[in-house]
Amino acid sequence: MTALALEVSQLRVVRQHHEILKSLSFDVAPGELVGLLGPSGSGKSTLMRSLLGVQSITSGTALALGEKVGTPALRRRIGYMAQSSAIYLDLTVRENLAYFAGILGVDNSQVEHTLDVVNLRAFAGRLGTSLSEGERSRVSLAVALLGAPPLLILDEPTVGLDPVLRQDLWRTFAQLVAHGTTVLVSSHVMDEAARCGRLLLLREGHLLFDDAPAQLLTRTRSSGYDDAFVKLIEGAS
């Protein structure tokens, strides 16, 4: 039996006497594209750090790919892309990928494959300093993809990008999911909700919604996602 990509039960995180995550429970099946949405300060990044095993969990449980989060065996099975660019600007794109491939113990052929996946081959010889923010984001995504991890956790990868670059990244996410990768991607831009197969909406550490995007519009009787989220918040108040 194939393990779920994520299993979260009654997850709580308390920092400095402040409850950041409030008894969250949800499962994610393999091959899902799940959007984790909510305003700044809703707990999205804390949840992602918890799933990566780098955030202390106060109570509850979280499993990734059938293993307790933070287990060493998961380190090469989960790809992570942080909000800020995670590349060396004095190296070329190919050199960056080769460096991280070496750390991960990944065959160099993965570098060439990943360049194609994120459509960066034309930029392979360029230094990080010469890349735009959108191009650096794609290199960071390429680093996360090294080794073909079955689970990707992406923390606001499209923040600050223009609509065309955002569309390119979302197209890449969809292609990855089509090949069986599970993608959990956070955003505070509600119009990106329609690109996901499923939504998890957070506000102040509470999980307000867990369902398909169309169900959010139906449930709130809204025509747009910004309006739907506002109505959801008002209904929960």
Tab-separated table of C-alpha atoms in Angstrom:
chain	number	residue	atom	x	y	z
A	1	MET	CA	0.000	0.000	0.000
A	2	THR	CA	1.390	3.391	-1.022
A	3	ALA	CA	1.937	5.783	1.870
A	4	LEU	CA	0.236	9.143	1.887
A	5	ALA	CA	2.493	12.038	0.940
A	6	LEU	CA	1.522	13.884	4.141
A	7	GLU	CA	-0.446	12.872	7.235
A	8	VAL	CA	-1.024	15.625	9.770
A	9	SER	CA	-3.063	15.081	12.925
A	10	GLN	CA	-3.861	17.656	15.627
A	11	LEU	CA	-0.638	19.526	14.898
A	12	ARG	CA	0.118	22.349	17.334
A	13	VAL	CA	3.107	24.672	17.418
A	14	VAL	CA	3.639	27.084	20.312
A	15	ARG	CA	6.490	29.591	20.322
A	16	GLN	CA	7.186	31.950	23.214
A	17	HIS	CA	3.768	31.167	24.726
A	18	HIS	CA	2.054	32.072	21.431
A	19	GLU	CA	0.099	29.353	19.627
A	20	ILE	CA	1.102	29.561	15.966
A	21	LEU	CA	-0.645	26.425	14.648
A	22	LYS	CA	-3.869	25.322	16.301
A	23	SER	CA	-4.581	21.594	16.036
A	24	LEU	CA	-4.322	21.219	12.258
A	25	SER	CA	-5.342	17.929	10.667
A	26	PHE	CA	-5.199	16.994	6.969
A	27	ASP	CA	-3.852	14.353	4.583
A	28	VAL	CA	-2.268	14.770	1.159
A	29	ALA	CA	-2.308	11.926	-1.361
A	30	PRO	CA	0.598	11.219	-3.724
A	31	GLY	CA	0.469	13.298	-6.906
A	32	GLU	CA	-1.664	16.141	-5.554
A	33	LEU	CA	-1.060	19.837	-6.237
A	34	VAL	CA	-2.114	21.475	-2.985
A	35	GLY	CA	-2.195	25.217	-2.450
A	36	LEU	CA	-1.515	26.451	1.074
A	37	LEU	CA	-3.026	29.913	1.114
A	38	GLY	CA	-3.618	32.618	3.643
A	39	PRO	CA	-2.533	36.131	4.597
A	40	SER	CA	0.887	36.943	6.019
A	41	GLY	CA	1.134	35.711	9.588
A	42	SER	CA	-1.404	32.923	9.106
A	43	GLY	CA	1.116	30.182	9.920
A	44	LYS	CA	1.987	28.953	6.420
A	45	SER	CA	5.759	29.090	6.817
A	46	THR	CA	5.593	27.562	10.297
A	47	LEU	CA	3.548	24.677	8.916
A	48	MET	CA	6.038	24.127	6.106
A	49	ARG	CA	8.978	24.169	8.524
A	50	SER	CA	7.114	21.658	10.673
A	51	LEU	CA	6.635	19.351	7.687
A	52	LEU	CA	10.333	19.637	6.868
A	53	GLY	CA	11.222	18.624	10.427
A	54	VAL	CA	13.064	21.847	11.282
A	55	GLN	CA	10.333	23.312	13.507
A	56	SER	CA	9.740	21.941	16.990
A	57	ILE	CA	6.202	20.510	17.240
A	58	THR	CA	4.397	21.100	20.522
A	59	SER	CA	1.841	18.297	20.114
A	60	GLY	CA	0.171	16.180	17.472
A	61	THR	CA	1.844	14.197	14.697
A	62	ALA	CA	3.118	14.801	11.180
A	63	LEU	CA	4.266	12.130	8.747
A	64	ALA	CA	5.810	12.660	5.319
A	65	LEU	CA	5.937	9.740	2.874
A	66	GLY	CA	5.082	7.417	5.741
A	67	GLU	CA	7.948	8.607	7.977
A	68	LYS	CA	7.961	10.916	10.982
A	69	VAL	CA	8.977	14.387	9.831
A	70	GLY	CA	12.609	15.164	10.531
A	71	THR	CA	13.703	11.560	9.975
A	72	PRO	CA	17.132	11.519	8.240
A	73	ALA	CA	15.769	9.164	5.562
A	74	LEU	CA	13.492	11.970	4.348
A	75	ARG	CA	16.249	14.469	3.637
A	76	ARG	CA	16.696	13.393	0.037
A	77	ARG	CA	13.040	12.567	-0.534
A	78	ILE	CA	11.663	16.070	0.077
A	79	GLY	CA	12.590	19.012	-2.111
A	80	TYR	CA	12.284	22.440	-0.511
A	81	MET	CA	12.258	25.894	-2.056
A	82	ALA	CA	12.418	28.833	0.354
A	83	GLN	CA	10.946	32.290	-0.268
A	84	SER	CA	14.370	33.828	-0.828
A	85	SER	CA	16.746	32.695	-3.564
A	86	ALA	CA	19.043	29.893	-2.398
A	87	ILE	CA	21.803	30.013	-4.989
A	88	TYR	CA	25.394	31.265	-5.156
A	89	LEU	CA	25.474	34.412	-7.257
A	90	ASP	CA	29.158	34.016	-8.180
A	91	LEU	CA	28.502	30.631	-9.787
A	92	THR	CA	26.801	29.854	-13.059
A	93	VAL	CA	23.440	28.138	-13.127
A	94	ARG	CA	25.045	24.800	-14.059
A	95	GLU	CA	27.735	25.220	-11.397
A	96	ASN	CA	25.084	25.894	-8.768
A	97	LEU	CA	23.230	22.728	-9.692
A	98	ALA	CA	26.434	20.689	-9.820
A	99	TYR	CA	27.435	21.955	-6.375
A	100	PHE	CA	24.114	21.001	-4.765
A	101	ALA	CA	24.037	17.716	-6.669
A	102	GLY	CA	27.391	16.895	-5.098
A	103	ILE	CA	26.054	17.631	-1.613
A	104	LEU	CA	23.058	15.395	-2.243
A	105	GLY	CA	25.124	12.653	-3.839
A	106	VAL	CA	23.094	12.953	-7.027
A	107	ASP	CA	24.487	11.835	-10.381
A	108	ASN	CA	25.540	14.715	-12.646
A	109	SER	CA	23.045	13.561	-15.276
A	110	GLN	CA	20.358	14.914	-12.934
A	111	VAL	CA	21.818	18.391	-13.417
A	112	GLU	CA	21.230	18.243	-17.160
A	113	HIS	CA	17.775	16.737	-16.741
A	114	THR	CA	16.744	19.397	-14.243
A	115	LEU	CA	17.911	22.200	-16.533
A	116	ASP	CA	15.390	20.918	-19.061
A	117	VAL	CA	12.570	20.464	-16.537
A	118	VAL	CA	12.688	24.122	-15.481
A	119	ASN	CA	13.578	25.409	-18.970
A	120	LEU	CA	16.944	26.839	-17.940
A	121	ARG	CA	19.301	25.289	-20.473
A	122	ALA	CA	19.709	28.603	-22.282
A	123	PHE	CA	20.839	30.160	-18.977
A	124	ALA	CA	23.136	27.314	-17.866
A	125	GLY	CA	26.354	29.273	-18.410
A	126	ARG	CA	25.196	32.542	-16.875
A	127	LEU	CA	26.307	33.759	-13.473
A	128	GLY	CA	23.708	34.163	-10.746
A	129	THR	CA	24.436	37.893	-10.610
A	130	SER	CA	23.166	38.289	-14.196
A	131	LEU	CA	19.807	36.611	-13.563
A	132	SER	CA	16.496	38.299	-12.879
A	133	GLU	CA	14.528	37.458	-9.732
A	134	GLY	CA	12.283	35.182	-11.740
A	135	GLU	CA	15.253	33.344	-13.241
A	136	ARG	CA	16.824	32.933	-9.809
A	137	SER	CA	13.550	31.501	-8.557
A	138	ARG	CA	13.661	28.923	-11.328
A	139	VAL	CA	17.228	27.995	-10.379
A	140	SER	CA	16.113	27.574	-6.748
A	141	LEU	CA	13.307	25.332	-7.973
A	142	ALA	CA	15.833	23.351	-10.020
A	143	VAL	CA	17.925	22.823	-6.875
A	144	ALA	CA	14.835	21.537	-5.054
A	145	LEU	CA	14.187	19.106	-7.918
A	146	LEU	CA	17.630	17.485	-7.876
A	147	GLY	CA	17.271	13.784	-7.212
A	148	ALA	CA	13.613	13.783	-8.318
A	149	PRO	CA	12.119	13.946	-4.788
A	150	PRO	CA	8.562	12.569	-4.598
A	151	LEU	CA	7.461	15.492	-2.402
A	152	LEU	CA	8.070	19.199	-3.027
A	153	ILE	CA	7.407	21.905	-0.440
A	154	LEU	CA	7.540	25.378	-1.984
A	155	ASP	CA	7.287	28.485	0.198
A	156	GLU	CA	5.747	31.353	-1.796
A	157	PRO	CA	7.816	30.636	-4.931
A	158	THR	CA	5.962	33.199	-7.052
A	159	VAL	CA	6.099	36.156	-4.659
A	160	GLY	CA	7.219	39.342	-6.393
A	161	LEU	CA	7.175	37.837	-9.876
A	162	ASP	CA	5.345	39.283	-12.858
A	163	PRO	CA	2.277	37.429	-14.178
A	164	VAL	CA	4.145	35.786	-17.064
A	165	LEU	CA	6.840	34.330	-14.808
A	166	ARG	CA	4.231	33.203	-12.303
A	167	GLN	CA	2.377	31.404	-15.081
A	168	ASP	CA	5.592	29.684	-16.196
A	169	LEU	CA	6.268	28.390	-12.686
A	170	TRP	CA	2.717	27.138	-12.205
A	171	ARG	CA	2.933	25.346	-15.542
A	172	THR	CA	6.081	23.611	-14.279
A	173	PHE	CA	4.328	22.611	-11.034
A	174	ALA	CA	1.461	21.086	-13.017
A	175	GLN	CA	3.890	19.125	-15.198
A	176	LEU	CA	5.638	17.744	-12.114
A	177	VAL	CA	2.328	16.640	-10.625
A	178	ALA	CA	1.382	14.992	-13.930
A	179	HIS	CA	4.485	12.822	-13.513
A	180	GLY	CA	3.562	11.790	-9.969
A	181	THR	CA	5.289	14.382	-7.784
A	182	THR	CA	3.328	15.751	-4.841
A	183	VAL	CA	3.540	19.537	-4.614
A	184	LEU	CA	2.565	21.654	-1.621
A	185	VAL	CA	2.913	25.310	-2.572
A	186	SER	CA	2.161	28.311	-0.374
A	187	SER	CA	0.950	31.704	-1.498
A	188	HIS	CA	-0.862	34.742	-0.185
A	189	VAL	CA	-2.138	35.564	-3.697
A	190	MET	CA	-5.671	34.252	-3.785
A	191	ASP	CA	-6.025	34.256	-7.578
A	192	GLU	CA	-3.459	31.430	-7.656
A	193	ALA	CA	-6.015	29.207	-5.926
A	194	ALA	CA	-7.598	28.144	-9.220
A	195	ARG	CA	-4.311	26.599	-10.333
A	196	CYS	CA	-4.387	24.051	-7.507
A	197	GLY	CA	-6.245	20.786	-7.323
A	198	ARG	CA	-6.982	21.403	-3.674
A	199	LEU	CA	-6.748	24.257	-1.191
A	200	LEU	CA	-5.752	24.502	2.434
A	201	LEU	CA	-6.688	27.960	3.724
A	202	LEU	CA	-5.093	29.168	6.940
A	203	ARG	CA	-5.901	32.150	9.094
A	204	GLU	CA	-4.293	32.831	12.474
A	205	GLY	CA	-3.182	29.228	12.742
A	206	HIS	CA	-6.611	27.733	12.023
A	207	LEU	CA	-7.423	25.576	9.002
A	208	LEU	CA	-10.549	27.247	7.606
A	209	PHE	CA	-10.972	25.255	4.424
A	210	ASP	CA	-9.763	21.980	2.892
A	211	ASP	CA	-11.332	21.166	-0.470
A	212	ALA	CA	-11.222	21.841	-4.209
A	213	PRO	CA	-11.088	25.488	-5.394
A	214	ALA	CA	-14.528	25.286	-7.019
A	215	GLN	CA	-16.022	24.214	-3.702
A	216	LEU	CA	-14.689	27.377	-2.072
A	217	LEU	CA	-16.579	29.520	-4.577
A	218	THR	CA	-19.704	27.399	-4.188
A	219	ARG	CA	-19.594	27.377	-0.406
A	220	THR	CA	-19.197	31.153	-0.145
A	221	ARG	CA	-21.369	31.965	-3.191
A	222	SER	CA	-18.566	34.041	-4.629
A	223	SER	CA	-17.336	34.734	-8.136
A	224	GLY	CA	-13.702	35.369	-7.135
A	225	TYR	CA	-11.232	33.909	-4.669
A	226	ASP	CA	-10.400	37.135	-2.834
A	227	ASP	CA	-14.087	37.679	-2.102
A	228	ALA	CA	-14.509	34.002	-1.173
A	229	PHE	CA	-11.693	34.162	1.369
A	230	VAL	CA	-13.105	37.312	2.971
A	231	LYS	CA	-16.527	35.665	3.275
A	232	LEU	CA	-14.918	32.539	4.730
A	233	ILE	CA	-13.150	34.640	7.368
A	234	GLU	CA	-16.313	36.550	8.204
A	235	GLY	CA	-18.212	33.293	8.567
A	236	ALA	CA	-15.561	31.909	10.932
A	237	SER	CA	-15.526	35.028	13.129
